[in-house]
Short mmCIF file of C-alpha atoms and ligand atoms in Angstrom, two decimals:
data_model
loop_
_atom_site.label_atom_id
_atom_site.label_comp_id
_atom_site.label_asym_id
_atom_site.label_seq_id
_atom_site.Cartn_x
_atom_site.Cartn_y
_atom_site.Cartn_z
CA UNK A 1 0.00 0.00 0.00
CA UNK A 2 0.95 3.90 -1.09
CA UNK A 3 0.19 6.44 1.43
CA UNK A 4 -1.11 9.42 0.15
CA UNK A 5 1.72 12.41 2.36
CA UNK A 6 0.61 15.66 0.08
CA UNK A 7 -2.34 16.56 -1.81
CA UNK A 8 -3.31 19.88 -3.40
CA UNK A 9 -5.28 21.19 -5.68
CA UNK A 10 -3.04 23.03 -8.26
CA UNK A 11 -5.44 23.98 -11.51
CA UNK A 12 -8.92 23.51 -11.94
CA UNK A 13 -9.62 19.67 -12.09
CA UNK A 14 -5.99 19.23 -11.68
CA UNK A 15 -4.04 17.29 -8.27
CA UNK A 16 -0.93 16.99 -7.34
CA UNK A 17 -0.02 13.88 -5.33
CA UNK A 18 2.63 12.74 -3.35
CA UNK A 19 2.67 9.67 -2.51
CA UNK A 20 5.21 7.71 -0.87
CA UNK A 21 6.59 4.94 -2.61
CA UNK A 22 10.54 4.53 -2.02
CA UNK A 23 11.75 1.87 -4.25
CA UNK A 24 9.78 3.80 -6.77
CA UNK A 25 11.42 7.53 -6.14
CA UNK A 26 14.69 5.66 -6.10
CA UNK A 27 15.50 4.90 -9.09
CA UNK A 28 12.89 7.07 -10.76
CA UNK A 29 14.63 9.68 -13.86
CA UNK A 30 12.76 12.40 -15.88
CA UNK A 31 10.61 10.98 -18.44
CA UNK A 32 9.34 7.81 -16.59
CA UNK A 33 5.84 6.71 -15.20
CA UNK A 34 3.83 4.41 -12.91
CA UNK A 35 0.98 2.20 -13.69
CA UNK A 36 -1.39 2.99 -10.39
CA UNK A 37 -4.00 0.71 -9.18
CA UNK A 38 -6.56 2.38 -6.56
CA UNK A 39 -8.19 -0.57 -5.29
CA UNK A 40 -8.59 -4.60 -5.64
CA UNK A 41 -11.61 -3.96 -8.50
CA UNK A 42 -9.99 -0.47 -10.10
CA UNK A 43 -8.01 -0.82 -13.28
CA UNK A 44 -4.72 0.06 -14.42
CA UNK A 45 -3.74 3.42 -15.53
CA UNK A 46 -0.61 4.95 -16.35
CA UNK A 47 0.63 7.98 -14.79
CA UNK A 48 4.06 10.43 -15.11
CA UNK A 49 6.30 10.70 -12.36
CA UNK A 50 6.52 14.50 -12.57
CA UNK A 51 8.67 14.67 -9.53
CA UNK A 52 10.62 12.55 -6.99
CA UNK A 53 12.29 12.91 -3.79
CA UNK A 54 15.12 10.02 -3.05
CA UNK A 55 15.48 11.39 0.64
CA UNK A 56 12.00 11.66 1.29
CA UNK A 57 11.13 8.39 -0.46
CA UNK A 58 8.21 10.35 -2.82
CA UNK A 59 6.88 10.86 -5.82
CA UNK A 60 4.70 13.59 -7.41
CA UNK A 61 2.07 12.87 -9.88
CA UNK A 62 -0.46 15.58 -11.13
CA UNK A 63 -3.88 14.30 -12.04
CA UNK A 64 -6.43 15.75 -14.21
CA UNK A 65 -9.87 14.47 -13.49
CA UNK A 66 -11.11 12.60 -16.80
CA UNK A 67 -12.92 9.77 -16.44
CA UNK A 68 -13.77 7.23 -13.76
CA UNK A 69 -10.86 6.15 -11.75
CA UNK A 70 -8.61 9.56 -12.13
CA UNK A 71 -12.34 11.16 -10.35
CA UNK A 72 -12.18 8.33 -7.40
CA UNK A 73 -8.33 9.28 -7.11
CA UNK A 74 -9.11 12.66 -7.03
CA UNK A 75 -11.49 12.14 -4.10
CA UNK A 76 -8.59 10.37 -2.24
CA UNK A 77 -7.32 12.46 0.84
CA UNK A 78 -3.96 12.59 2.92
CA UNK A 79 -3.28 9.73 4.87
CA UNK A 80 -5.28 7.79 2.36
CA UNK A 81 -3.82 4.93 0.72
CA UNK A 82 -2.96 3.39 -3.34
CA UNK A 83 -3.18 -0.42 -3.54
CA UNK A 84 -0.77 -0.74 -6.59
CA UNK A 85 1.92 1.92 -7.80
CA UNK A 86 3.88 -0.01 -10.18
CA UNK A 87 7.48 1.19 -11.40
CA UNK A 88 9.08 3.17 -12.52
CA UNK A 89 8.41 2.10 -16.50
CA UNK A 90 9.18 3.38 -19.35
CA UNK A 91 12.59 4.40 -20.54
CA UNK A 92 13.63 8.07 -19.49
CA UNK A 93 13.41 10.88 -21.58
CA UNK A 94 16.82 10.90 -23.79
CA UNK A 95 19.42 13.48 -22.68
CA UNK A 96 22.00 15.95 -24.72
CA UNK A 97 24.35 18.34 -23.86
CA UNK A 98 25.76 21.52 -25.28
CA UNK A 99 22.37 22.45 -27.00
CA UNK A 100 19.28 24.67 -27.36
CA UNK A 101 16.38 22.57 -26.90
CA UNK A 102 12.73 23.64 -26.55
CA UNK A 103 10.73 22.10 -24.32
CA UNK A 104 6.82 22.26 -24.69
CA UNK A 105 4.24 21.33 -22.43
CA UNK A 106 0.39 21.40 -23.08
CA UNK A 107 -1.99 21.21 -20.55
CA UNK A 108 -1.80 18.71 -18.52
CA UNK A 109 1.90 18.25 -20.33
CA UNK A 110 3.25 20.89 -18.42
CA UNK A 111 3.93 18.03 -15.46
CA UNK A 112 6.16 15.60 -17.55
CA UNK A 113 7.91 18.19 -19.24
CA UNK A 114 9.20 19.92 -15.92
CA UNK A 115 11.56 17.03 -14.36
CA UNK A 116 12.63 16.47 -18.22
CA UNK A 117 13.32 20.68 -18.80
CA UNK A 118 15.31 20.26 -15.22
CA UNK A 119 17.61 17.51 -16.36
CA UNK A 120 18.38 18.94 -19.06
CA UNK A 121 19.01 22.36 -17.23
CA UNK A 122 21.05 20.61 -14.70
CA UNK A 123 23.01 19.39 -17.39
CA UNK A 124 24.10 22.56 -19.28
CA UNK A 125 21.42 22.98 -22.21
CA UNK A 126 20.25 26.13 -22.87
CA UNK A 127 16.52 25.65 -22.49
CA UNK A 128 13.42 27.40 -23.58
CA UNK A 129 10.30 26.61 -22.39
CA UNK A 130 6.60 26.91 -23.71
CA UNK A 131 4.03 26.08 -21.55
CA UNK A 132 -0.16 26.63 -23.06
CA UNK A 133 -3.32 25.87 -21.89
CA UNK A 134 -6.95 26.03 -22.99
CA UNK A 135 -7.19 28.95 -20.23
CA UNK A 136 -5.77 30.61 -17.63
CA UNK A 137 -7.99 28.66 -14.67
CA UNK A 138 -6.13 25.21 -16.40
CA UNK A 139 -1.96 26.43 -15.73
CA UNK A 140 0.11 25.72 -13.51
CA UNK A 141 3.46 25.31 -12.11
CA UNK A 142 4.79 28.64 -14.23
CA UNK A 143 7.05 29.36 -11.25
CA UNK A 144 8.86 25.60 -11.68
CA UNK A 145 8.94 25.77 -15.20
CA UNK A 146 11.32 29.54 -15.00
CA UNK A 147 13.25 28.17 -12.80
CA UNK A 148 14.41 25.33 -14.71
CA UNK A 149 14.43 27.59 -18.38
CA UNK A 150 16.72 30.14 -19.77
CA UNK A 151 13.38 31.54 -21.17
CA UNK A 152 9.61 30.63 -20.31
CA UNK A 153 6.85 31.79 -22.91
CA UNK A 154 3.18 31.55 -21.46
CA UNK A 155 0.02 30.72 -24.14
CA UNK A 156 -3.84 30.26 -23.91
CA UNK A 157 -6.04 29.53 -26.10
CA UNK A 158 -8.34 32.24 -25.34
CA UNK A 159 -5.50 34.85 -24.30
CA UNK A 160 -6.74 34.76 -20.65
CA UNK A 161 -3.81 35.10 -19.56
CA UNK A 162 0.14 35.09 -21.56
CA UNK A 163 0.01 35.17 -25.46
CA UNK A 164 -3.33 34.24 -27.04
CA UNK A 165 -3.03 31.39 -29.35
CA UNK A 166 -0.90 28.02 -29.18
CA UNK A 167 2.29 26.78 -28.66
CA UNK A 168 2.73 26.30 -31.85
CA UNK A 169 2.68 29.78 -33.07
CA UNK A 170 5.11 30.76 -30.02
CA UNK A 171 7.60 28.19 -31.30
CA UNK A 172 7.20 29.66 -35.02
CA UNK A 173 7.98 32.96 -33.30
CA UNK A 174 11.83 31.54 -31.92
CA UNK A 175 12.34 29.50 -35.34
CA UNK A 176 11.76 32.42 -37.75
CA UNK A 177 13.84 34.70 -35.44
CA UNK A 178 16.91 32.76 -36.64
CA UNK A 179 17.43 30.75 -33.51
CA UNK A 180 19.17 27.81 -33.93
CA UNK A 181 17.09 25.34 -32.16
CA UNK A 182 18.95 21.89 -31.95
CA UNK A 183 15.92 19.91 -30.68
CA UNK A 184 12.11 20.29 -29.65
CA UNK A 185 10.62 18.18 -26.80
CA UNK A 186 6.56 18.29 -27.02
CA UNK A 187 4.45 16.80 -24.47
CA UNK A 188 0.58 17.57 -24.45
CA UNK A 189 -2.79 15.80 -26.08
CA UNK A 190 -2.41 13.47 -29.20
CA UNK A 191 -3.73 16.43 -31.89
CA UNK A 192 -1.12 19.29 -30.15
CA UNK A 193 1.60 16.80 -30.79
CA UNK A 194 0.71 16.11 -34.24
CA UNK A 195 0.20 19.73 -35.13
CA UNK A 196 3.27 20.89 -33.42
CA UNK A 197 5.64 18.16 -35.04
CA UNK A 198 4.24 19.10 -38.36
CA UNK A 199 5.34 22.71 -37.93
CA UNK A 200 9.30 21.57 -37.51
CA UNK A 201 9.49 19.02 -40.11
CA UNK A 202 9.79 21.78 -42.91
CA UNK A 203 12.72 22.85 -40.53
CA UNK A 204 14.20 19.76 -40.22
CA UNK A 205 14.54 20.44 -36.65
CA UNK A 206 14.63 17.09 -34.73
CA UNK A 207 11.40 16.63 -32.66
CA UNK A 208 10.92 14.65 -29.70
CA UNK A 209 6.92 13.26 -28.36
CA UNK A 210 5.75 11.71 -25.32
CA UNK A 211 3.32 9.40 -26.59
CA UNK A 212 -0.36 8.75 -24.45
CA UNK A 213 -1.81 6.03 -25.51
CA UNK A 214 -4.37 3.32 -23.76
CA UNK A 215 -2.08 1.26 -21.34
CA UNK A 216 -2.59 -1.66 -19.02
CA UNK A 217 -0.29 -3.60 -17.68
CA UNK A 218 3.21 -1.14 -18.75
CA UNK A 219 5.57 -3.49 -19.17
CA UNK A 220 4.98 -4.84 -23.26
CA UNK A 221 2.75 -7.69 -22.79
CA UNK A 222 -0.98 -6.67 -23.54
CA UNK A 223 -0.38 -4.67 -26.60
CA UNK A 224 -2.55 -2.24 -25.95
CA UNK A 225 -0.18 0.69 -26.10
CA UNK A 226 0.50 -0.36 -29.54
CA UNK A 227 1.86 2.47 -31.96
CA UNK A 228 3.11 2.78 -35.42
CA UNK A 229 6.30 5.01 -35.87
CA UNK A 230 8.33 5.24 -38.82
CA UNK A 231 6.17 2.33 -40.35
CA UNK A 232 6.90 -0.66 -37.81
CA UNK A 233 4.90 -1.41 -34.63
CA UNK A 234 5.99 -0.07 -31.33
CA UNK A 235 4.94 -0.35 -27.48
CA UNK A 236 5.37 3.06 -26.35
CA UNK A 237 5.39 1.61 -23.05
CA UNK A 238 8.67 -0.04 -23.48
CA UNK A 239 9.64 1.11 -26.41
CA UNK A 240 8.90 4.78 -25.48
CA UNK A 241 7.08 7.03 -24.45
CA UNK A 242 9.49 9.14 -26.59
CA UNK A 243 9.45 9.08 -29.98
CA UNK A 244 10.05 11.22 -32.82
CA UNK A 245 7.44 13.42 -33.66
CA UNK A 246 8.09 13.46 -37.54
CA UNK A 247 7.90 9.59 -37.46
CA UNK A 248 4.70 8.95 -35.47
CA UNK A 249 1.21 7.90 -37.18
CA UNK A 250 -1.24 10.05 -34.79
CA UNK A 251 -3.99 9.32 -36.69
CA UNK A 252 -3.96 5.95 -36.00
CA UNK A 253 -2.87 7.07 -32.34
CA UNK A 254 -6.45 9.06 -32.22
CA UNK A 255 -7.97 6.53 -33.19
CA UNK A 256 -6.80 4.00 -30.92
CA UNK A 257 -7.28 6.83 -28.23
CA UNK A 258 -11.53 7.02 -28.82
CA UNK A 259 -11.77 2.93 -28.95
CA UNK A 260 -13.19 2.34 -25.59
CA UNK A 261 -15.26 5.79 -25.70
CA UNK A 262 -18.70 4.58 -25.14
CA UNK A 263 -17.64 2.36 -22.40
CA UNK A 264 -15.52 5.21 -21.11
CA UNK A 265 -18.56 7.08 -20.83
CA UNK A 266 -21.13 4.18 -19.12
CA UNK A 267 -17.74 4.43 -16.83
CA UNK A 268 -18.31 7.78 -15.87
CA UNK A 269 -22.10 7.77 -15.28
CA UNK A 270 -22.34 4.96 -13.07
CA UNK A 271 -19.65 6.41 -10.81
CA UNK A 272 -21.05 9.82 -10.55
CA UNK A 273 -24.64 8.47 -10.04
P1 FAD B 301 -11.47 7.25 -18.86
O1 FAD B 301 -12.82 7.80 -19.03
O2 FAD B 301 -11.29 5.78 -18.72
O3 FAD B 301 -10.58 7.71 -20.10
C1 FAD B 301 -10.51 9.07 -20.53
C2 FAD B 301 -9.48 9.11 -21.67
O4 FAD B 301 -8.19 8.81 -21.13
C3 FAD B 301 -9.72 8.03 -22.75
O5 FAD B 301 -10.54 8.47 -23.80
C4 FAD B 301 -8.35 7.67 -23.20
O6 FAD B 301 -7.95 8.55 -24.22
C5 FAD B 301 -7.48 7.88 -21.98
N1 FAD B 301 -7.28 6.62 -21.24
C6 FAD B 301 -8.22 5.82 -20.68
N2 FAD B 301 -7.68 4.74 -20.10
C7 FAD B 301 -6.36 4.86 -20.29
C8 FAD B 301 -5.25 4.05 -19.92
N3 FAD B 301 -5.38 2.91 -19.26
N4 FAD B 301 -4.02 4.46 -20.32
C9 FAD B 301 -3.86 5.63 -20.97
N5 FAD B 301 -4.86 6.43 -21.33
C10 FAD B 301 -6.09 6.05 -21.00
N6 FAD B 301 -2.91 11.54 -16.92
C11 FAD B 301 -2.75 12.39 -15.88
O7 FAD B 301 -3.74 12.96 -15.39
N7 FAD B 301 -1.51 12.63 -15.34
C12 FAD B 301 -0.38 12.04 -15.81
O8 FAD B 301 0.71 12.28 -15.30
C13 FAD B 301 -0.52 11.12 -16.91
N8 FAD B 301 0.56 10.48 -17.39
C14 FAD B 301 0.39 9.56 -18.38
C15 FAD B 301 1.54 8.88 -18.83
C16 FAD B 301 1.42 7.94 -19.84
C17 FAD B 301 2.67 7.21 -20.29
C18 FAD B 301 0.15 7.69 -20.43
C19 FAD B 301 0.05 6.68 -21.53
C20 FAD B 301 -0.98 8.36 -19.99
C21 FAD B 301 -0.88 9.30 -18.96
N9 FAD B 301 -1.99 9.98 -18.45
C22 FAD B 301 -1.82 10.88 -17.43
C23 FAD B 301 -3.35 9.74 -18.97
C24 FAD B 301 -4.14 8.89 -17.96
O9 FAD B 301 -3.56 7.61 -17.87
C25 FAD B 301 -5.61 8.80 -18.40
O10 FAD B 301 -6.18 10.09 -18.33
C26 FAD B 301 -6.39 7.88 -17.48
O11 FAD B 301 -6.03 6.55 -17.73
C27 FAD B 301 -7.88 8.06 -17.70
O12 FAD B 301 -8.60 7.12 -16.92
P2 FAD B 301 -10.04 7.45 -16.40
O13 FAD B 301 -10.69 6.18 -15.94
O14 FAD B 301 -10.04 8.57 -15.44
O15 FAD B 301 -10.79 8.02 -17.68
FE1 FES B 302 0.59 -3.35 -22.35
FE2 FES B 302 2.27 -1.51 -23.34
S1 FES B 302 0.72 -1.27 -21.85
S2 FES B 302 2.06 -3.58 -23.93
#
């Protein structure tokens, strides 16, 4: 059993967890994840270790409320407990040195992005960061994100706060002003990815993506995760979840993301009734 140690409430729908889980934090790096199960009947999801402390024996996981079982572990307090938190799994983001890299994070994105924009900080990149939401009331951790970026550019959709428009356009901005960008790190929904990776490729710039698809079990035996990148069949939870962006199919990935949709949904009701 994980005990629930920290809980807060950082962006509308949005919680941050800590939750301590030592062998976990450990030997936890930037880019990795957990598969959590709440309870003996709850299923499997997946979720990014957005921060760990090795002395403390914690991690931090920021949850946006979607669906059934990221609700019921929204309604878990402190002092509460996790049944399962599997990992860490995955293999961690990739690191460089002695470069500009970009490092975008969308939405709920902005959590995985943050320990990966650190390490690469820690490591001597120069690093600008983009962080965008649909709206101001959905941001968060802007103060994190500056501390670990030579430069931090804010976006909304609806301009309620930082630029109006999408990351997208901000990172047009920084290529057409003649900055030589060595690499772009994206991290946000499915359709922001796809969008965004389609805006280097002219460029030529190379273009990392955390992939999100449906997972189970994490560790490359149900097949669910399955993605196609650069033509051959990949499990982004082993084989990923980075990627690059120019070699992804997202439309499959989209589709694959709205399979279970209608039982998604049935989900939902009969947990809020
Ligand atoms: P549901 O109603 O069951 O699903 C809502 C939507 O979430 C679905 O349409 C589908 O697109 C997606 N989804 C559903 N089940 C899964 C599943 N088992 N695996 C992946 N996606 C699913 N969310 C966070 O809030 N914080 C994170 O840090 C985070 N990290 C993730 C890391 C990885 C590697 C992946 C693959 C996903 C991550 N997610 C994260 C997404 C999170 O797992 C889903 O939002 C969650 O599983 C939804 O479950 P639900 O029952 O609440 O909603
Ligand atoms: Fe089962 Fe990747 S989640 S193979």
């Amino acid at each position: 059993m994980y005990r629930i140690v920290g809980k807060k409430e950082i962006a509308f729908n949005t919680t941050l967890f800590e939750v301590e889980a030592p062998e976990v934090a450990r030997k936890a790096l930037a880019g990795q994840f957990v598969v959590v199960r709440l309870d003996e009947r709850g299923e499997r999801i997946p979720l990014t270790i957005a921060d760990f402390d090795r002395g403390k024996g914690t991690i931090t996981m920021v949850v946006l409320s979607v669906g059934k079982t990221t609700k019921k572990l929204s309604r878990l307090r402190e002092g509460d407990h996790i049944l399962d938190v599997a990992g860490p799994l995955g293999n961690p983001a990739e690191m460089v040195e002695n470069s500009l890299v970009v490092c975008i994070g969308g939405g709920l994105g902005i959590a995985p992005i943050y320990p990966i924009a650190r390490e690469l900080k820690a490591r001597g990149n120069k690093v600008i960061s983009i962080i965008g939401a649909r709206s101001a009331s959905l941001l968060f951790w802007e103060d994190r994100m500056r501390e670990v970026s030579d430069e931090l550019y804010v976006v909304t959709d609806d301009g309620s706060y930082g630029r109006k428009g999408f990351a997208v356009h901000q990172l047009l901005d920084l290529i057409s002003s003649g900055m030589r960008i060595d690499r772009v790190i994206i991290i946000g929904s499915a359709i922001m990815m796809k969008v965004t990776s389609e805006a280097t490729r002219p460029y030529g710039i190379k273009t990392i993506v955390s992939l999100n698809p449906i997972m189970v079990d994490g560790t490359g035996m149900c097949g669910s995760c399955r993605v196609t990148v650069g033509g051959k069949t990949r499990f982004a939870c082993v084989d990923g979840p980075e990627f690059d962006g120019h070699e992804v199919d997202f439309d499959e990935l989209l589709a694959r993301l709205r399979m279970y949709s209608a039982e998604e949904r049935l989900a939902d009701e009969l947990y809020m009734q």
